[in-house]
Tab-separated table of C-alpha atoms in Angstrom:
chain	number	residue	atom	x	y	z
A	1	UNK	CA	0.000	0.000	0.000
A	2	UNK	CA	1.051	3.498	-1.049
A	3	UNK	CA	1.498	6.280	2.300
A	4	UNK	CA	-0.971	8.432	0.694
A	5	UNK	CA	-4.607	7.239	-0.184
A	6	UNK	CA	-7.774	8.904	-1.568
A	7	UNK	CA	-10.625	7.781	-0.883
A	8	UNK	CA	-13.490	8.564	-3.006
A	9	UNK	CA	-16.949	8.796	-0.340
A	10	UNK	CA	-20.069	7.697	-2.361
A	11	UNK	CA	-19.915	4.384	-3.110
A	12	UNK	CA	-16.937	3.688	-2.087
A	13	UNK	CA	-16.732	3.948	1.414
A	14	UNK	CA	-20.073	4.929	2.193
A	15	UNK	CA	-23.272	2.936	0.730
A	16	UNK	CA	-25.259	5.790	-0.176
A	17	UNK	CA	-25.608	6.008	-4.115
A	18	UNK	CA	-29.115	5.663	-3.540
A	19	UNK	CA	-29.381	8.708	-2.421
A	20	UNK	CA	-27.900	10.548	-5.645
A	21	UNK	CA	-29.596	8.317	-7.902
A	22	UNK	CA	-33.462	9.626	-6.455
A	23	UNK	CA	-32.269	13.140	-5.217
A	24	UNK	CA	-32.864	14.815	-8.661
A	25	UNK	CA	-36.017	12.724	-9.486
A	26	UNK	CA	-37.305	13.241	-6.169
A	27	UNK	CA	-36.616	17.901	-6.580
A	28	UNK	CA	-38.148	17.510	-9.559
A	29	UNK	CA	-41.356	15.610	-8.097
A	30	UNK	CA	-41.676	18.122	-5.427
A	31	UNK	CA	-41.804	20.973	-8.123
A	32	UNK	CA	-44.818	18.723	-9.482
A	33	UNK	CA	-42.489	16.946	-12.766
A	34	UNK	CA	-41.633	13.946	-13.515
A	35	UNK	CA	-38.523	12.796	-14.240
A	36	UNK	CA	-36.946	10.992	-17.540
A	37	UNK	CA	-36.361	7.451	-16.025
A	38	UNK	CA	-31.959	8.073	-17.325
A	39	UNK	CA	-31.756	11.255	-15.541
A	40	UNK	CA	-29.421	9.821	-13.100
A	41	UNK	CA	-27.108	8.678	-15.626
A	42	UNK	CA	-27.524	12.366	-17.207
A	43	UNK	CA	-26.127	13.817	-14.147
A	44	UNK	CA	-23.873	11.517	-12.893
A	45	UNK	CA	-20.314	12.467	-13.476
A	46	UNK	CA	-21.541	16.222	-12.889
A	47	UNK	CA	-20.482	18.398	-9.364
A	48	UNK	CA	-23.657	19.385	-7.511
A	49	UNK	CA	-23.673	22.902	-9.205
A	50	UNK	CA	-23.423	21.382	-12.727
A	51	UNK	CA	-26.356	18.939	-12.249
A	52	UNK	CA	-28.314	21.952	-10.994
A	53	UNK	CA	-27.471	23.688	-14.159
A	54	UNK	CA	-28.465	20.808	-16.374
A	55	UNK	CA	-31.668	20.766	-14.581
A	56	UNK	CA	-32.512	23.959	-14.568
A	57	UNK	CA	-32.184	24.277	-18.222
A	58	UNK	CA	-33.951	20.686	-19.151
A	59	UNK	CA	-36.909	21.214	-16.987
A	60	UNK	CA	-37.242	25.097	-17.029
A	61	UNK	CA	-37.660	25.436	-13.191
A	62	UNK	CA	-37.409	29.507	-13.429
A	63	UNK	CA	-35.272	29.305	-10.394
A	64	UNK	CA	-31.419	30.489	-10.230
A	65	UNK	CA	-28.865	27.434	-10.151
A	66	UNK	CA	-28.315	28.339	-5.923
A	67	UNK	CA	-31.775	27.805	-5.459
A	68	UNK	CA	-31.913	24.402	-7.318
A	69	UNK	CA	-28.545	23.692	-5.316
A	70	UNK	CA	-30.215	24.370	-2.199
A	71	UNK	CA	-33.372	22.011	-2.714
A	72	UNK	CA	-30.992	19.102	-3.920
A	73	UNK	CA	-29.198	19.529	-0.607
A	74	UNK	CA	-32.286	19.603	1.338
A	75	UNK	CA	-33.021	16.422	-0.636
A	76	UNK	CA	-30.537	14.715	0.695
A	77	UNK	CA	-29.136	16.526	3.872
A	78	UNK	CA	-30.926	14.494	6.042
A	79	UNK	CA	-29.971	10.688	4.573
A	80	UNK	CA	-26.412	12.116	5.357
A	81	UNK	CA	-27.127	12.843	8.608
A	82	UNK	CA	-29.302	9.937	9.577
A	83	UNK	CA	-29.217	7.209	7.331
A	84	UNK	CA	-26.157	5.834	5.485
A	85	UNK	CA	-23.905	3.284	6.326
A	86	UNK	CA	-20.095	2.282	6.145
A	87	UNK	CA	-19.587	-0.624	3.231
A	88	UNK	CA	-18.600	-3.757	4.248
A	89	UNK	CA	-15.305	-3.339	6.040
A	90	UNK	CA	-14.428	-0.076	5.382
A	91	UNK	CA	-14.355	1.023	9.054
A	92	UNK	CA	-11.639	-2.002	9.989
A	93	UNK	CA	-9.469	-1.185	6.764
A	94	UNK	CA	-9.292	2.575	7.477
A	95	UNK	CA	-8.954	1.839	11.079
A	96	UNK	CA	-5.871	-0.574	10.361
A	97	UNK	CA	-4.763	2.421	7.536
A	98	UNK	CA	-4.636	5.176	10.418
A	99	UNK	CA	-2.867	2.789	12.651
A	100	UNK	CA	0.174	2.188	9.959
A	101	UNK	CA	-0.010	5.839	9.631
A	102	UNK	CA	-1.079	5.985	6.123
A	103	UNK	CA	-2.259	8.714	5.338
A	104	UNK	CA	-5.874	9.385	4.486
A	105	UNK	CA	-8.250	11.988	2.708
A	106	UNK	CA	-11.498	12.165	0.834
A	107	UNK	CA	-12.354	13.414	-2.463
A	108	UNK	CA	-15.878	13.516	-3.153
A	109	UNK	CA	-18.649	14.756	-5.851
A	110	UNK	CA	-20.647	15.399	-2.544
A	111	UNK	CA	-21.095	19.021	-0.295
A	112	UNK	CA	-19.278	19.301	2.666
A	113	UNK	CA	-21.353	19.131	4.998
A	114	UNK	CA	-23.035	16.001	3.867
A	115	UNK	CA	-19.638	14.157	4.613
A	116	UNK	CA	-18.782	15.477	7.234
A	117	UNK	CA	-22.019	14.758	9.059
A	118	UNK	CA	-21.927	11.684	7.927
A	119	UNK	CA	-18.506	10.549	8.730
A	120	UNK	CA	-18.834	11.598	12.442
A	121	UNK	CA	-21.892	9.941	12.685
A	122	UNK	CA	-20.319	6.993	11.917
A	123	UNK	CA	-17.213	7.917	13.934
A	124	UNK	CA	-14.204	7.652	11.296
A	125	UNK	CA	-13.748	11.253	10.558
A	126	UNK	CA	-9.989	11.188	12.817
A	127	UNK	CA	-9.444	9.265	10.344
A	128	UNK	CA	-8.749	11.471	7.254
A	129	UNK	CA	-6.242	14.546	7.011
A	130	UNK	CA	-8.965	16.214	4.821
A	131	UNK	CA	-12.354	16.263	3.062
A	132	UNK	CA	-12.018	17.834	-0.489
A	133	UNK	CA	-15.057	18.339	-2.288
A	134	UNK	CA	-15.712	19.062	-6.219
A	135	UNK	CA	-17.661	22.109	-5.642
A	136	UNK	CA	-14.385	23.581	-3.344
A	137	UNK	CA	-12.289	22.871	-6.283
A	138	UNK	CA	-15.256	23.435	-8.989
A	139	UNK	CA	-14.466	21.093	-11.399
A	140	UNK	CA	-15.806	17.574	-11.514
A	141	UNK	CA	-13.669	13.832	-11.572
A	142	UNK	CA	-13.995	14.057	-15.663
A	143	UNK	CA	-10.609	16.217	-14.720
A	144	UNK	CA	-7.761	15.790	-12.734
A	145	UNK	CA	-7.614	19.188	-10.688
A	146	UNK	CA	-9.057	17.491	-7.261
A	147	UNK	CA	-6.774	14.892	-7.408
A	148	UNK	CA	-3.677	16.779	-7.893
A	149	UNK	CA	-4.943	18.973	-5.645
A	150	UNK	CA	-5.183	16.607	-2.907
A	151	UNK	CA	-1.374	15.564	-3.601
A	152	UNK	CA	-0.405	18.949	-3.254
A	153	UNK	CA	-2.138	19.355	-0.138
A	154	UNK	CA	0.123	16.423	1.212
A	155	UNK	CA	3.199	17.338	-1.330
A	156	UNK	CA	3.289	14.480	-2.533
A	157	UNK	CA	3.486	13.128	-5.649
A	158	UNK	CA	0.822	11.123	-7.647
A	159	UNK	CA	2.409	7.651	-8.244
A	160	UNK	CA	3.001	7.771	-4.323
A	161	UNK	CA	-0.881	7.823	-3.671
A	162	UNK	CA	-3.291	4.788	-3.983
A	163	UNK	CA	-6.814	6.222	-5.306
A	164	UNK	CA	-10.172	4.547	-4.371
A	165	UNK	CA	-12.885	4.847	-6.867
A	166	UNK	CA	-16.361	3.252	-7.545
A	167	UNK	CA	-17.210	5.214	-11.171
A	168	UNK	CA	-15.629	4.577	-14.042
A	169	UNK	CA	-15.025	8.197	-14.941
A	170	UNK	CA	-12.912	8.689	-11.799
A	171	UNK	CA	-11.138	5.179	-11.983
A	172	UNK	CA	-10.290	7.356	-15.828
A	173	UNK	CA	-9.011	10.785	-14.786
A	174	UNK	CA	-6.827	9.339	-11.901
A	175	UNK	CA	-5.277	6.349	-13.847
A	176	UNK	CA	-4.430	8.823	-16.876
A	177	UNK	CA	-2.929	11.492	-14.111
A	178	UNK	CA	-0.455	8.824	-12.962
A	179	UNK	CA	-2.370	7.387	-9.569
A	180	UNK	CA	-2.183	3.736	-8.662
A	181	UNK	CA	-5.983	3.228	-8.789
A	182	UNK	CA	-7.972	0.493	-7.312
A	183	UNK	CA	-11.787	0.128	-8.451
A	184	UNK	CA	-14.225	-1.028	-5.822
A	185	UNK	CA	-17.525	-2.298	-6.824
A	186	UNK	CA	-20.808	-0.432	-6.395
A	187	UNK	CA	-24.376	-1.966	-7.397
A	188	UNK	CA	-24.646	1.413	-8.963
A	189	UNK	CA	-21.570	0.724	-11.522
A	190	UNK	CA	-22.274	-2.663	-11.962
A	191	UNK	CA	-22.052	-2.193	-15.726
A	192	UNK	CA	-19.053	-0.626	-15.630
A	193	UNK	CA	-17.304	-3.256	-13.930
A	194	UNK	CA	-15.207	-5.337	-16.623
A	195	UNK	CA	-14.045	-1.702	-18.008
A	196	UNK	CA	-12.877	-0.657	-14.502
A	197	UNK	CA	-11.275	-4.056	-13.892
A	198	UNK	CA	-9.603	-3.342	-17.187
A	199	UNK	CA	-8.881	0.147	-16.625
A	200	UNK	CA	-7.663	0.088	-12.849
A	201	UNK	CA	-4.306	-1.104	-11.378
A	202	UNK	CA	-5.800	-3.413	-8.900
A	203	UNK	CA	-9.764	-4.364	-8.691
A	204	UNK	CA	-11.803	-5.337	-5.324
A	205	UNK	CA	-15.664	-6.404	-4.683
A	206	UNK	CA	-15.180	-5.301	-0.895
A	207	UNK	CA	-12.839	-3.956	1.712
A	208	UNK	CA	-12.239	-7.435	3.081
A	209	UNK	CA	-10.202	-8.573	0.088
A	210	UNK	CA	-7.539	-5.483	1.217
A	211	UNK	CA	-7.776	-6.565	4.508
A	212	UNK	CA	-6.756	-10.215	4.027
């Protein structure tokens, strides 16, 4: 293992792509439409402020994007808060991690707040030296800004840091921006997994197979 690792949140540590894959459907129901049954996959690789964008345009919601940002958030602030849950042995792995002194940050699609209240929910925010979010960096994983952003944060370089991905397009801009990248499956990629496998420098179903 590397002595830098990234963890991506959603899906990867945290099983809460749910969440992402009703939270546009579910704004758009409470402004009384109803959603295109491939939305998610619309939005997907898009920031929070993007998606917003793309909605707002679509669906002609005569609301600014902060206002469409804001009911997203409200969407989903309280799953965050209340409801998710760790993967399969994620808290062991980052718990052994911290205790080799690796060190440990997030980079995620999702706001702030969301992870954070999350994460000390479920007690493993000592973990990490940081949360980094797309919308702090505002640019999404189709580029490799957060990442490199993240190794500068630690000065370090990029082949010294392991990078944890569920989605495809992530597993892409890291691996092409010199990362050692390891895919982890998500229900949510599921098609995506042979091209990930294919794409990444190591491949797991669950935390347990990096424990072992």
């Amino acid at each position: 293992m590397r002595n830098y690792v990234i963890f991506d949140l959603d899906g990867t540590l945290l099983d809460s792509m749910y969440i992402w894959k009703e939270a546009g459907a579910l704004f758009l129901q409470e402004k009384g439409i109803k959603a295109p049954e491939n939305l998610h996959k619309q939005v997907k690789t898009m920031s929070l402020e993007q998606a917003a964008a793309y909605l707002n345009e679509q669906f002609t919601l005569f609301l600014s994007n902060a206002e469409v940002v804001n009911g997203i958030k409200a969407v989903v602030e309280e799953q965050y808060a209340t409801e998710v849950s760790l993967k399969p042995f994620v808290r062991e792995y980052v718990e052994r991690l911290k205790a080799r002194h690796i060190r440990m940050c997030i980079v995620t699609a999702s706001e702030y707040e969301h992870a954070e209240a999350a994460l000390k929910r479920l007690g493993i925010i000592d973990c990490f030296d940081f949360v980094l979010t797309c919308s702090q960096v505002g640019t999404s994983k189709t580029h490799p800004d957060i990442f490199q952003y993240a190794a500068e944060k630690w000065g370090a370089e990029p082949q010294e840091i392991a990078v944890f991905e569920d989605a495809l397009h992530a597993i892409e801009t890291a691996k092409a921006a010199d990362f050692f990248t390891i895919g982890v499956y998500d229900e949510s990629a599921k098609e995506d997994a042979e091209e990930i496998k294919r794409i990444a420098d190591l491949y797991i179903n669950d935390f347990n197979e990096v424990l072992i």
